[in-house]
């Protein structure tokens, strides 16, 4: 079925109007599959559960693509579905708690000149990642969406369905909490930026 019932979108997402549901699904998966899995993992901390949630995200995208109103970008729409499914998973009684086994967040790589410096930087990156994972979910999600998924405050407002002021406050508190945790552990390279 072609997307003829959909309103014509503006800008770069006009391609969605001219494709079948299957073609749209394949393009969405090509564009966002890894990001959706990483985002889900930041919520549930279980690789298999994150992959299951990602599958469900794309099933929902397929089922509801005709209802996509183009009020937000496709990325924001897909991330909103992901965040909501993750929150449902976390509220459910069958979730499992496990240790963090994957480090899903890739930080900026630098080329230190000595092996010792490489070890120190790797250790600090792991402390940062672990610090993010220890934050309460409402603070963890704003850090992940802003710094690792590169969403603007406006996009985060749409994904989280919270006011801009709330998101800014959570982001500031998350930074402060993370800074405190890292300073407590002696991580030297911490920056508020």
mmCIF file with all atom_site columns, C-alpha atoms in Angstrom:
data_model
loop_
_atom_site.group_PDB
_atom_site.id
_atom_site.type_symbol
_atom_site.label_atom_id
_atom_site.label_alt_id
_atom_site.label_comp_id
_atom_site.label_asym_id
_atom_site.label_entity_id
_atom_site.label_seq_id
_atom_site.pdbx_PDB_ins_code
_atom_site.Cartn_x
_atom_site.Cartn_y
_atom_site.Cartn_z
_atom_site.occupancy
_atom_site.B_iso_or_equiv
_atom_site.pdbx_formal_charge
_atom_site.auth_seq_id
_atom_site.auth_comp_id
_atom_site.auth_asym_id
_atom_site.auth_atom_id
_atom_site.pdbx_PDB_model_num
ATOM 1   C CA . UNK A 1 1   ? 0.000  0.000  0.000  1.00 0.00 ? 1   UNK A CA 1
ATOM 2   C CA . UNK A 1 2   ? 1.393  3.395  -0.964 1.00 0.00 ? 2   UNK A CA 1
ATOM 3   C CA . UNK A 1 3   ? 1.324  6.262  1.486  1.00 0.00 ? 3   UNK A CA 1
ATOM 4   C CA . UNK A 1 4   ? -1.434 8.149  -0.381 1.00 0.00 ? 4   UNK A CA 1
ATOM 5   C CA . UNK A 1 5   ? -3.494 8.713  2.763  1.00 0.00 ? 5   UNK A CA 1
ATOM 6   C CA . UNK A 1 6   ? -0.616 10.562 4.396  1.00 0.00 ? 6   UNK A CA 1
ATOM 7   C CA . UNK A 1 7   ? -0.293 14.327 4.339  1.00 0.00 ? 7   UNK A CA 1
ATOM 8   C CA . UNK A 1 8   ? 2.610  15.557 2.239  1.00 0.00 ? 8   UNK A CA 1
ATOM 9   C CA . UNK A 1 9   ? 5.569  16.139 4.552  1.00 0.00 ? 9   UNK A CA 1
ATOM 10  C CA . UNK A 1 10  ? 7.870  19.096 4.299  1.00 0.00 ? 10  UNK A CA 1
ATOM 11  C CA . UNK A 1 11  ? 11.594 19.063 3.738  1.00 0.00 ? 11  UNK A CA 1
ATOM 12  C CA . UNK A 1 12  ? 13.879 16.087 3.487  1.00 0.00 ? 12  UNK A CA 1
ATOM 13  C CA . UNK A 1 13  ? 11.287 13.470 4.485  1.00 0.00 ? 13  UNK A CA 1
ATOM 14  C CA . UNK A 1 14  ? 9.205  13.737 1.298  1.00 0.00 ? 14  UNK A CA 1
ATOM 15  C CA . UNK A 1 15  ? 10.481 10.285 0.289  1.00 0.00 ? 15  UNK A CA 1
ATOM 16  C CA . UNK A 1 16  ? 8.110  8.728  2.823  1.00 0.00 ? 16  UNK A CA 1
ATOM 17  C CA . UNK A 1 17  ? 5.060  9.843  0.821  1.00 0.00 ? 17  UNK A CA 1
ATOM 18  C CA . UNK A 1 18  ? 6.030  7.926  -2.284 1.00 0.00 ? 18  UNK A CA 1
ATOM 19  C CA . UNK A 1 19  ? 6.975  4.568  -0.791 1.00 0.00 ? 19  UNK A CA 1
ATOM 20  C CA . UNK A 1 20  ? 5.164  1.488  0.400  1.00 0.00 ? 20  UNK A CA 1
ATOM 21  C CA . UNK A 1 21  ? 5.043  0.609  4.095  1.00 0.00 ? 21  UNK A CA 1
ATOM 22  C CA . UNK A 1 22  ? 7.646  -2.098 3.522  1.00 0.00 ? 22  UNK A CA 1
ATOM 23  C CA . UNK A 1 23  ? 10.023 0.323  1.796  1.00 0.00 ? 23  UNK A CA 1
ATOM 24  C CA . UNK A 1 24  ? 9.544  2.871  4.570  1.00 0.00 ? 24  UNK A CA 1
ATOM 25  C CA . UNK A 1 25  ? 10.187 0.208  7.211  1.00 0.00 ? 25  UNK A CA 1
ATOM 26  C CA . UNK A 1 26  ? 13.402 -0.900 5.515  1.00 0.00 ? 26  UNK A CA 1
ATOM 27  C CA . UNK A 1 27  ? 14.638 2.689  5.305  1.00 0.00 ? 27  UNK A CA 1
ATOM 28  C CA . UNK A 1 28  ? 13.737 3.394  8.932  1.00 0.00 ? 28  UNK A CA 1
ATOM 29  C CA . UNK A 1 29  ? 15.591 0.270  10.009 1.00 0.00 ? 29  UNK A CA 1
ATOM 30  C CA . UNK A 1 30  ? 18.615 1.196  7.895  1.00 0.00 ? 30  UNK A CA 1
ATOM 31  C CA . UNK A 1 31  ? 18.694 4.694  9.368  1.00 0.00 ? 31  UNK A CA 1
ATOM 32  C CA . UNK A 1 32  ? 17.824 4.059  13.017 1.00 0.00 ? 32  UNK A CA 1
ATOM 33  C CA . UNK A 1 33  ? 18.177 0.392  13.987 1.00 0.00 ? 33  UNK A CA 1
ATOM 34  C CA . UNK A 1 34  ? 21.514 0.694  15.792 1.00 0.00 ? 34  UNK A CA 1
ATOM 35  C CA . UNK A 1 35  ? 20.530 3.959  17.464 1.00 0.00 ? 35  UNK A CA 1
ATOM 36  C CA . UNK A 1 36  ? 17.264 2.416  18.664 1.00 0.00 ? 36  UNK A CA 1
ATOM 37  C CA . UNK A 1 37  ? 19.084 -0.610 20.100 1.00 0.00 ? 37  UNK A CA 1
ATOM 38  C CA . UNK A 1 38  ? 21.613 1.652  21.862 1.00 0.00 ? 38  UNK A CA 1
ATOM 39  C CA . UNK A 1 39  ? 18.867 3.886  23.233 1.00 0.00 ? 39  UNK A CA 1
ATOM 40  C CA . UNK A 1 40  ? 16.849 0.898  24.447 1.00 0.00 ? 40  UNK A CA 1
ATOM 41  C CA . UNK A 1 41  ? 19.962 -0.563 26.039 1.00 0.00 ? 41  UNK A CA 1
ATOM 42  C CA . UNK A 1 42  ? 20.524 2.617  28.045 1.00 0.00 ? 42  UNK A CA 1
ATOM 43  C CA . UNK A 1 43  ? 17.116 2.080  29.594 1.00 0.00 ? 43  UNK A CA 1
ATOM 44  C CA . UNK A 1 44  ? 16.996 -1.683 30.112 1.00 0.00 ? 44  UNK A CA 1
ATOM 45  C CA . UNK A 1 45  ? 20.704 -2.604 30.408 1.00 0.00 ? 45  UNK A CA 1
ATOM 46  C CA . UNK A 1 46  ? 20.126 -5.943 28.701 1.00 0.00 ? 46  UNK A CA 1
ATOM 47  C CA . UNK A 1 47  ? 21.295 -6.445 25.125 1.00 0.00 ? 47  UNK A CA 1
ATOM 48  C CA . UNK A 1 48  ? 18.680 -9.082 24.266 1.00 0.00 ? 48  UNK A CA 1
ATOM 49  C CA . UNK A 1 49  ? 15.853 -7.059 25.753 1.00 0.00 ? 49  UNK A CA 1
ATOM 50  C CA . UNK A 1 50  ? 17.081 -3.978 23.866 1.00 0.00 ? 50  UNK A CA 1
ATOM 51  C CA . UNK A 1 51  ? 17.052 -5.940 20.608 1.00 0.00 ? 51  UNK A CA 1
ATOM 52  C CA . UNK A 1 52  ? 13.539 -7.230 21.354 1.00 0.00 ? 52  UNK A CA 1
ATOM 53  C CA . UNK A 1 53  ? 12.363 -3.705 22.093 1.00 0.00 ? 53  UNK A CA 1
ATOM 54  C CA . UNK A 1 54  ? 13.941 -2.494 18.842 1.00 0.00 ? 54  UNK A CA 1
ATOM 55  C CA . UNK A 1 55  ? 11.985 -5.131 16.925 1.00 0.00 ? 55  UNK A CA 1
ATOM 56  C CA . UNK A 1 56  ? 8.798  -3.993 18.617 1.00 0.00 ? 56  UNK A CA 1
ATOM 57  C CA . UNK A 1 57  ? 9.633  -0.363 17.781 1.00 0.00 ? 57  UNK A CA 1
ATOM 58  C CA . UNK A 1 58  ? 9.817  -1.158 14.086 1.00 0.00 ? 58  UNK A CA 1
ATOM 59  C CA . UNK A 1 59  ? 6.661  -3.290 14.227 1.00 0.00 ? 59  UNK A CA 1
ATOM 60  C CA . UNK A 1 60  ? 4.875  -0.271 15.694 1.00 0.00 ? 60  UNK A CA 1
ATOM 61  C CA . UNK A 1 61  ? 6.394  2.020  13.067 1.00 0.00 ? 61  UNK A CA 1
ATOM 62  C CA . UNK A 1 62  ? 5.113  -0.319 10.370 1.00 0.00 ? 62  UNK A CA 1
ATOM 63  C CA . UNK A 1 63  ? 1.643  -0.517 11.890 1.00 0.00 ? 63  UNK A CA 1
ATOM 64  C CA . UNK A 1 64  ? 1.299  3.219  12.527 1.00 0.00 ? 64  UNK A CA 1
ATOM 65  C CA . UNK A 1 65  ? 3.192  4.871  9.663  1.00 0.00 ? 65  UNK A CA 1
ATOM 66  C CA . UNK A 1 66  ? -0.091 6.143  8.216  1.00 0.00 ? 66  UNK A CA 1
ATOM 67  C CA . UNK A 1 67  ? -0.673 7.967  11.490 1.00 0.00 ? 67  UNK A CA 1
ATOM 68  C CA . UNK A 1 68  ? 2.684  9.758  11.359 1.00 0.00 ? 68  UNK A CA 1
ATOM 69  C CA . UNK A 1 69  ? 1.624  13.402 11.262 1.00 0.00 ? 69  UNK A CA 1
ATOM 70  C CA . UNK A 1 70  ? 4.972  14.974 10.331 1.00 0.00 ? 70  UNK A CA 1
ATOM 71  C CA . UNK A 1 71  ? 4.767  17.299 13.327 1.00 0.00 ? 71  UNK A CA 1
ATOM 72  C CA . UNK A 1 72  ? 8.180  16.001 14.359 1.00 0.00 ? 72  UNK A CA 1
ATOM 73  C CA . UNK A 1 73  ? 11.023 14.385 12.476 1.00 0.00 ? 73  UNK A CA 1
ATOM 74  C CA . UNK A 1 74  ? 11.010 10.646 11.829 1.00 0.00 ? 74  UNK A CA 1
ATOM 75  C CA . UNK A 1 75  ? 13.982 10.307 14.172 1.00 0.00 ? 75  UNK A CA 1
ATOM 76  C CA . UNK A 1 76  ? 12.068 11.964 16.994 1.00 0.00 ? 76  UNK A CA 1
ATOM 77  C CA . UNK A 1 77  ? 9.006  9.812  16.291 1.00 0.00 ? 77  UNK A CA 1
ATOM 78  C CA . UNK A 1 78  ? 11.053 6.588  16.317 1.00 0.00 ? 78  UNK A CA 1
ATOM 79  C CA . UNK A 1 79  ? 12.893 7.619  19.521 1.00 0.00 ? 79  UNK A CA 1
ATOM 80  C CA . UNK A 1 80  ? 9.585  8.502  21.205 1.00 0.00 ? 80  UNK A CA 1
ATOM 81  C CA . UNK A 1 81  ? 8.250  5.034  20.455 1.00 0.00 ? 81  UNK A CA 1
ATOM 82  C CA . UNK A 1 82  ? 11.507 3.547  21.765 1.00 0.00 ? 82  UNK A CA 1
ATOM 83  C CA . UNK A 1 83  ? 11.447 5.543  24.999 1.00 0.00 ? 83  UNK A CA 1
ATOM 84  C CA . UNK A 1 84  ? 7.810  4.651  25.646 1.00 0.00 ? 84  UNK A CA 1
ATOM 85  C CA . UNK A 1 85  ? 8.360  0.933  25.037 1.00 0.00 ? 85  UNK A CA 1
ATOM 86  C CA . UNK A 1 86  ? 11.407 0.961  27.310 1.00 0.00 ? 86  UNK A CA 1
ATOM 87  C CA . UNK A 1 87  ? 9.454  2.647  30.080 1.00 0.00 ? 87  UNK A CA 1
ATOM 88  C CA . UNK A 1 88  ? 6.703  0.041  29.659 1.00 0.00 ? 88  UNK A CA 1
ATOM 89  C CA . UNK A 1 89  ? 9.328  -2.693 29.894 1.00 0.00 ? 89  UNK A CA 1
ATOM 90  C CA . UNK A 1 90  ? 10.814 -1.189 33.054 1.00 0.00 ? 90  UNK A CA 1
ATOM 91  C CA . UNK A 1 91  ? 7.371  -0.941 34.661 1.00 0.00 ? 91  UNK A CA 1
ATOM 92  C CA . UNK A 1 92  ? 6.560  -4.537 33.831 1.00 0.00 ? 92  UNK A CA 1
ATOM 93  C CA . UNK A 1 93  ? 7.100  -7.272 36.406 1.00 0.00 ? 93  UNK A CA 1
ATOM 94  C CA . UNK A 1 94  ? 9.136  -9.534 34.138 1.00 0.00 ? 94  UNK A CA 1
ATOM 95  C CA . UNK A 1 95  ? 12.172 -7.341 33.624 1.00 0.00 ? 95  UNK A CA 1
ATOM 96  C CA . UNK A 1 96  ? 15.479 -8.798 34.693 1.00 0.00 ? 96  UNK A CA 1
ATOM 97  C CA . UNK A 1 97  ? 18.332 -7.003 36.383 1.00 0.00 ? 97  UNK A CA 1
ATOM 98  C CA . UNK A 1 98  ? 21.760 -7.819 35.035 1.00 0.00 ? 98  UNK A CA 1
ATOM 99  C CA . UNK A 1 99  ? 25.243 -6.350 35.153 1.00 0.00 ? 99  UNK A CA 1
ATOM 100 C CA . UNK A 1 100 ? 26.299 -4.053 32.378 1.00 0.00 ? 100 UNK A CA 1
ATOM 101 C CA . UNK A 1 101 ? 28.074 -6.332 29.906 1.00 0.00 ? 101 UNK A CA 1
ATOM 102 C CA . UNK A 1 102 ? 28.116 -4.096 26.847 1.00 0.00 ? 102 UNK A CA 1
ATOM 103 C CA . UNK A 1 103 ? 29.607 -0.647 26.699 1.00 0.00 ? 103 UNK A CA 1
ATOM 104 C CA . UNK A 1 104 ? 27.215 0.761  24.118 1.00 0.00 ? 104 UNK A CA 1
ATOM 105 C CA . UNK A 1 105 ? 28.359 4.319  24.260 1.00 0.00 ? 105 UNK A CA 1
ATOM 106 C CA . UNK A 1 106 ? 31.317 5.287  22.092 1.00 0.00 ? 106 UNK A CA 1
ATOM 107 C CA . UNK A 1 107 ? 33.142 8.330  23.348 1.00 0.00 ? 107 UNK A CA 1
ATOM 108 C CA . UNK A 1 108 ? 35.403 10.545 21.331 1.00 0.00 ? 108 UNK A CA 1
ATOM 109 C CA . UNK A 1 109 ? 38.623 8.746  20.578 1.00 0.00 ? 109 UNK A CA 1
ATOM 110 C CA . UNK A 1 110 ? 41.930 10.430 20.986 1.00 0.00 ? 110 UNK A CA 1
ATOM 111 C CA . UNK A 1 111 ? 45.345 9.200  20.024 1.00 0.00 ? 111 UNK A CA 1
ATOM 112 C CA . UNK A 1 112 ? 47.416 9.349  23.185 1.00 0.00 ? 112 UNK A CA 1
ATOM 113 C CA . UNK A 1 113 ? 51.124 9.005  22.730 1.00 0.00 ? 113 UNK A CA 1
ATOM 114 C CA . UNK A 1 114 ? 51.799 6.437  25.454 1.00 0.00 ? 114 UNK A CA 1
ATOM 115 C CA . UNK A 1 115 ? 50.234 3.087  26.329 1.00 0.00 ? 115 UNK A CA 1
ATOM 116 C CA . UNK A 1 116 ? 49.883 4.268  29.922 1.00 0.00 ? 116 UNK A CA 1
ATOM 117 C CA . UNK A 1 117 ? 47.797 7.233  28.805 1.00 0.00 ? 117 UNK A CA 1
ATOM 118 C CA . UNK A 1 118 ? 45.600 4.907  26.712 1.00 0.00 ? 118 UNK A CA 1
ATOM 119 C CA . UNK A 1 119 ? 44.918 2.747  29.771 1.00 0.00 ? 119 UNK A CA 1
ATOM 120 C CA . UNK A 1 120 ? 44.064 5.788  31.889 1.00 0.00 ? 120 UNK A CA 1
ATOM 121 C CA . UNK A 1 121 ? 41.721 7.187  29.234 1.00 0.00 ? 121 UNK A CA 1
ATOM 122 C CA . UNK A 1 122 ? 39.989 3.842  28.760 1.00 0.00 ? 122 UNK A CA 1
ATOM 123 C CA . UNK A 1 123 ? 39.494 3.552  32.504 1.00 0.00 ? 123 UNK A CA 1
ATOM 124 C CA . UNK A 1 124 ? 38.064 7.084  32.665 1.00 0.00 ? 124 UNK A CA 1
ATOM 125 C CA . UNK A 1 125 ? 35.702 6.356  29.751 1.00 0.00 ? 125 UNK A CA 1
ATOM 126 C CA . UNK A 1 126 ? 34.456 3.228  31.505 1.00 0.00 ? 126 UNK A CA 1
ATOM 127 C CA . UNK A 1 127 ? 33.928 5.222  34.723 1.00 0.00 ? 127 UNK A CA 1
ATOM 128 C CA . UNK A 1 128 ? 31.942 7.810  32.756 1.00 0.00 ? 128 UNK A CA 1
ATOM 129 C CA . UNK A 1 129 ? 29.772 5.141  31.137 1.00 0.00 ? 129 UNK A CA 1
ATOM 130 C CA . UNK A 1 130 ? 29.213 3.376  34.444 1.00 0.00 ? 130 UNK A CA 1
ATOM 131 C CA . UNK A 1 131 ? 28.446 6.745  36.052 1.00 0.00 ? 131 UNK A CA 1
ATOM 132 C CA . UNK A 1 132 ? 25.775 7.430  33.434 1.00 0.00 ? 132 UNK A CA 1
ATOM 133 C CA . UNK A 1 133 ? 24.238 3.991  34.055 1.00 0.00 ? 133 UNK A CA 1
ATOM 134 C CA . UNK A 1 134 ? 24.016 4.638  37.808 1.00 0.00 ? 134 UNK A CA 1
ATOM 135 C CA . UNK A 1 135 ? 21.954 7.799  37.344 1.00 0.00 ? 135 UNK A CA 1
ATOM 136 C CA . UNK A 1 136 ? 18.206 7.537  37.938 1.00 0.00 ? 136 UNK A CA 1
ATOM 137 C CA . UNK A 1 137 ? 16.361 6.902  34.674 1.00 0.00 ? 137 UNK A CA 1
ATOM 138 C CA . UNK A 1 138 ? 14.972 10.442 34.293 1.00 0.00 ? 138 UNK A CA 1
ATOM 139 C CA . UNK A 1 139 ? 18.513 11.845 34.407 1.00 0.00 ? 139 UNK A CA 1
ATOM 140 C CA . UNK A 1 140 ? 20.121 9.027  32.437 1.00 0.00 ? 140 UNK A CA 1
ATOM 141 C CA . UNK A 1 141 ? 17.708 9.455  29.533 1.00 0.00 ? 141 UNK A CA 1
ATOM 142 C CA . UNK A 1 142 ? 18.422 13.174 29.098 1.00 0.00 ? 142 UNK A CA 1
ATOM 143 C CA . UNK A 1 143 ? 22.187 12.573 29.114 1.00 0.00 ? 143 UNK A CA 1
ATOM 144 C CA . UNK A 1 144 ? 21.894 9.751  26.572 1.00 0.00 ? 144 UNK A CA 1
ATOM 145 C CA . UNK A 1 145 ? 19.480 11.595 24.280 1.00 0.00 ? 145 UNK A CA 1
ATOM 146 C CA . UNK A 1 146 ? 21.435 14.848 24.378 1.00 0.00 ? 146 UNK A CA 1
ATOM 147 C CA . UNK A 1 147 ? 25.052 13.741 24.299 1.00 0.00 ? 147 UNK A CA 1
ATOM 148 C CA . UNK A 1 148 ? 24.980 10.326 22.644 1.00 0.00 ? 148 UNK A CA 1
ATOM 149 C CA . UNK A 1 149 ? 21.968 10.557 20.346 1.00 0.00 ? 149 UNK A CA 1
ATOM 150 C CA . UNK A 1 150 ? 22.601 14.249 19.514 1.00 0.00 ? 150 UNK A CA 1
ATOM 151 C CA . UNK A 1 151 ? 19.027 15.373 20.094 1.00 0.00 ? 151 UNK A CA 1
ATOM 152 C CA . UNK A 1 152 ? 18.344 19.035 20.685 1.00 0.00 ? 152 UNK A CA 1
ATOM 153 C CA . UNK A 1 153 ? 16.361 20.198 23.709 1.00 0.00 ? 153 UNK A CA 1
ATOM 154 C CA . UNK A 1 154 ? 13.369 20.724 21.392 1.00 0.00 ? 154 UNK A CA 1
ATOM 155 C CA . UNK A 1 155 ? 13.604 17.158 20.054 1.00 0.00 ? 155 UNK A CA 1
ATOM 156 C CA . UNK A 1 156 ? 13.993 15.830 23.593 1.00 0.00 ? 156 UNK A CA 1
ATOM 157 C CA . UNK A 1 157 ? 10.844 17.753 24.529 1.00 0.00 ? 157 UNK A CA 1
ATOM 158 C CA . UNK A 1 158 ? 8.939  15.803 21.871 1.00 0.00 ? 158 UNK A CA 1
ATOM 159 C CA . UNK A 1 159 ? 10.504 12.428 22.702 1.00 0.00 ? 159 UNK A CA 1
ATOM 160 C CA . UNK A 1 160 ? 10.060 12.673 26.469 1.00 0.00 ? 160 UNK A CA 1
ATOM 161 C CA . UNK A 1 161 ? 6.838  14.678 26.354 1.00 0.00 ? 161 UNK A CA 1
ATOM 162 C CA . UNK A 1 162 ? 8.176  17.041 29.003 1.00 0.00 ? 162 UNK A CA 1
ATOM 163 C CA . UNK A 1 163 ? 8.476  20.819 28.993 1.00 0.00 ? 163 UNK A CA 1
ATOM 164 C CA . UNK A 1 164 ? 11.710 22.429 27.864 1.00 0.00 ? 164 UNK A CA 1
ATOM 165 C CA . UNK A 1 165 ? 12.352 23.852 31.344 1.00 0.00 ? 165 UNK A CA 1
ATOM 166 C CA . UNK A 1 166 ? 11.978 20.392 32.886 1.00 0.00 ? 166 UNK A CA 1
ATOM 167 C CA . UNK A 1 167 ? 14.437 18.909 30.405 1.00 0.00 ? 167 UNK A CA 1
ATOM 168 C CA . UNK A 1 168 ? 16.964 21.695 30.978 1.00 0.00 ? 168 UNK A CA 1
ATOM 169 C CA . UNK A 1 169 ? 16.668 21.234 34.743 1.00 0.00 ? 169 UNK A CA 1
ATOM 170 C CA . UNK A 1 170 ? 17.088 17.461 34.478 1.00 0.00 ? 170 UNK A CA 1
ATOM 171 C CA . UNK A 1 171 ? 20.056 17.867 32.179 1.00 0.00 ? 171 UNK A CA 1
ATOM 172 C CA . UNK A 1 172 ? 21.744 20.281 34.602 1.00 0.00 ? 172 UNK A CA 1
ATOM 173 C CA . UNK A 1 173 ? 21.049 18.012 37.589 1.00 0.00 ? 173 UNK A CA 1
ATOM 174 C CA . UNK A 1 174 ? 22.280 14.982 35.662 1.00 0.00 ? 174 UNK A CA 1
ATOM 175 C CA . UNK A 1 175 ? 25.533 16.778 34.846 1.00 0.00 ? 175 UNK A CA 1
ATOM 176 C CA . UNK A 1 176 ? 25.981 17.751 38.494 1.00 0.00 ? 176 UNK A CA 1
ATOM 177 C CA . UNK A 1 177 ? 25.262 14.228 39.717 1.00 0.00 ? 177 UNK A CA 1
ATOM 178 C CA . UNK A 1 178 ? 27.594 12.725 37.149 1.00 0.00 ? 178 UNK A CA 1
ATOM 179 C CA . UNK A 1 179 ? 30.324 15.236 37.934 1.00 0.00 ? 179 UNK A CA 1
ATOM 180 C CA . UNK A 1 180 ? 30.041 14.423 41.632 1.00 0.00 ? 180 UNK A CA 1
ATOM 181 C CA . UNK A 1 181 ? 30.217 10.677 41.005 1.00 0.00 ? 181 UNK A CA 1
ATOM 182 C CA . UNK A 1 182 ? 33.252 11.031 38.743 1.00 0.00 ? 182 UNK A CA 1
ATOM 183 C CA . UNK A 1 183 ? 35.097 13.399 41.040 1.00 0.00 ? 183 UNK A CA 1
ATOM 184 C CA . UNK A 1 184 ? 34.413 11.038 43.927 1.00 0.00 ? 184 UNK A CA 1
ATOM 185 C CA . UNK A 1 185 ? 36.063 8.245  41.927 1.00 0.00 ? 185 UNK A CA 1
ATOM 186 C CA . UNK A 1 186 ? 39.008 10.464 41.027 1.00 0.00 ? 186 UNK A CA 1
ATOM 187 C CA . UNK A 1 187 ? 38.323 10.843 37.297 1.00 0.00 ? 187 UNK A CA 1
ATOM 188 C CA . UNK A 1 188 ? 40.423 13.840 36.340 1.00 0.00 ? 188 UNK A CA 1
ATOM 189 C CA . UNK A 1 189 ? 39.280 14.660 32.806 1.00 0.00 ? 189 UNK A CA 1
ATOM 190 C CA . UNK A 1 190 ? 35.697 15.585 33.736 1.00 0.00 ? 190 UNK A CA 1
ATOM 191 C CA . UNK A 1 191 ? 34.226 18.600 31.976 1.00 0.00 ? 191 UNK A CA 1
ATOM 192 C CA . UNK A 1 192 ? 30.771 20.176 32.254 1.00 0.00 ? 192 UNK A CA 1
ATOM 193 C CA . UNK A 1 193 ? 30.514 20.746 28.504 1.00 0.00 ? 193 UNK A CA 1
#
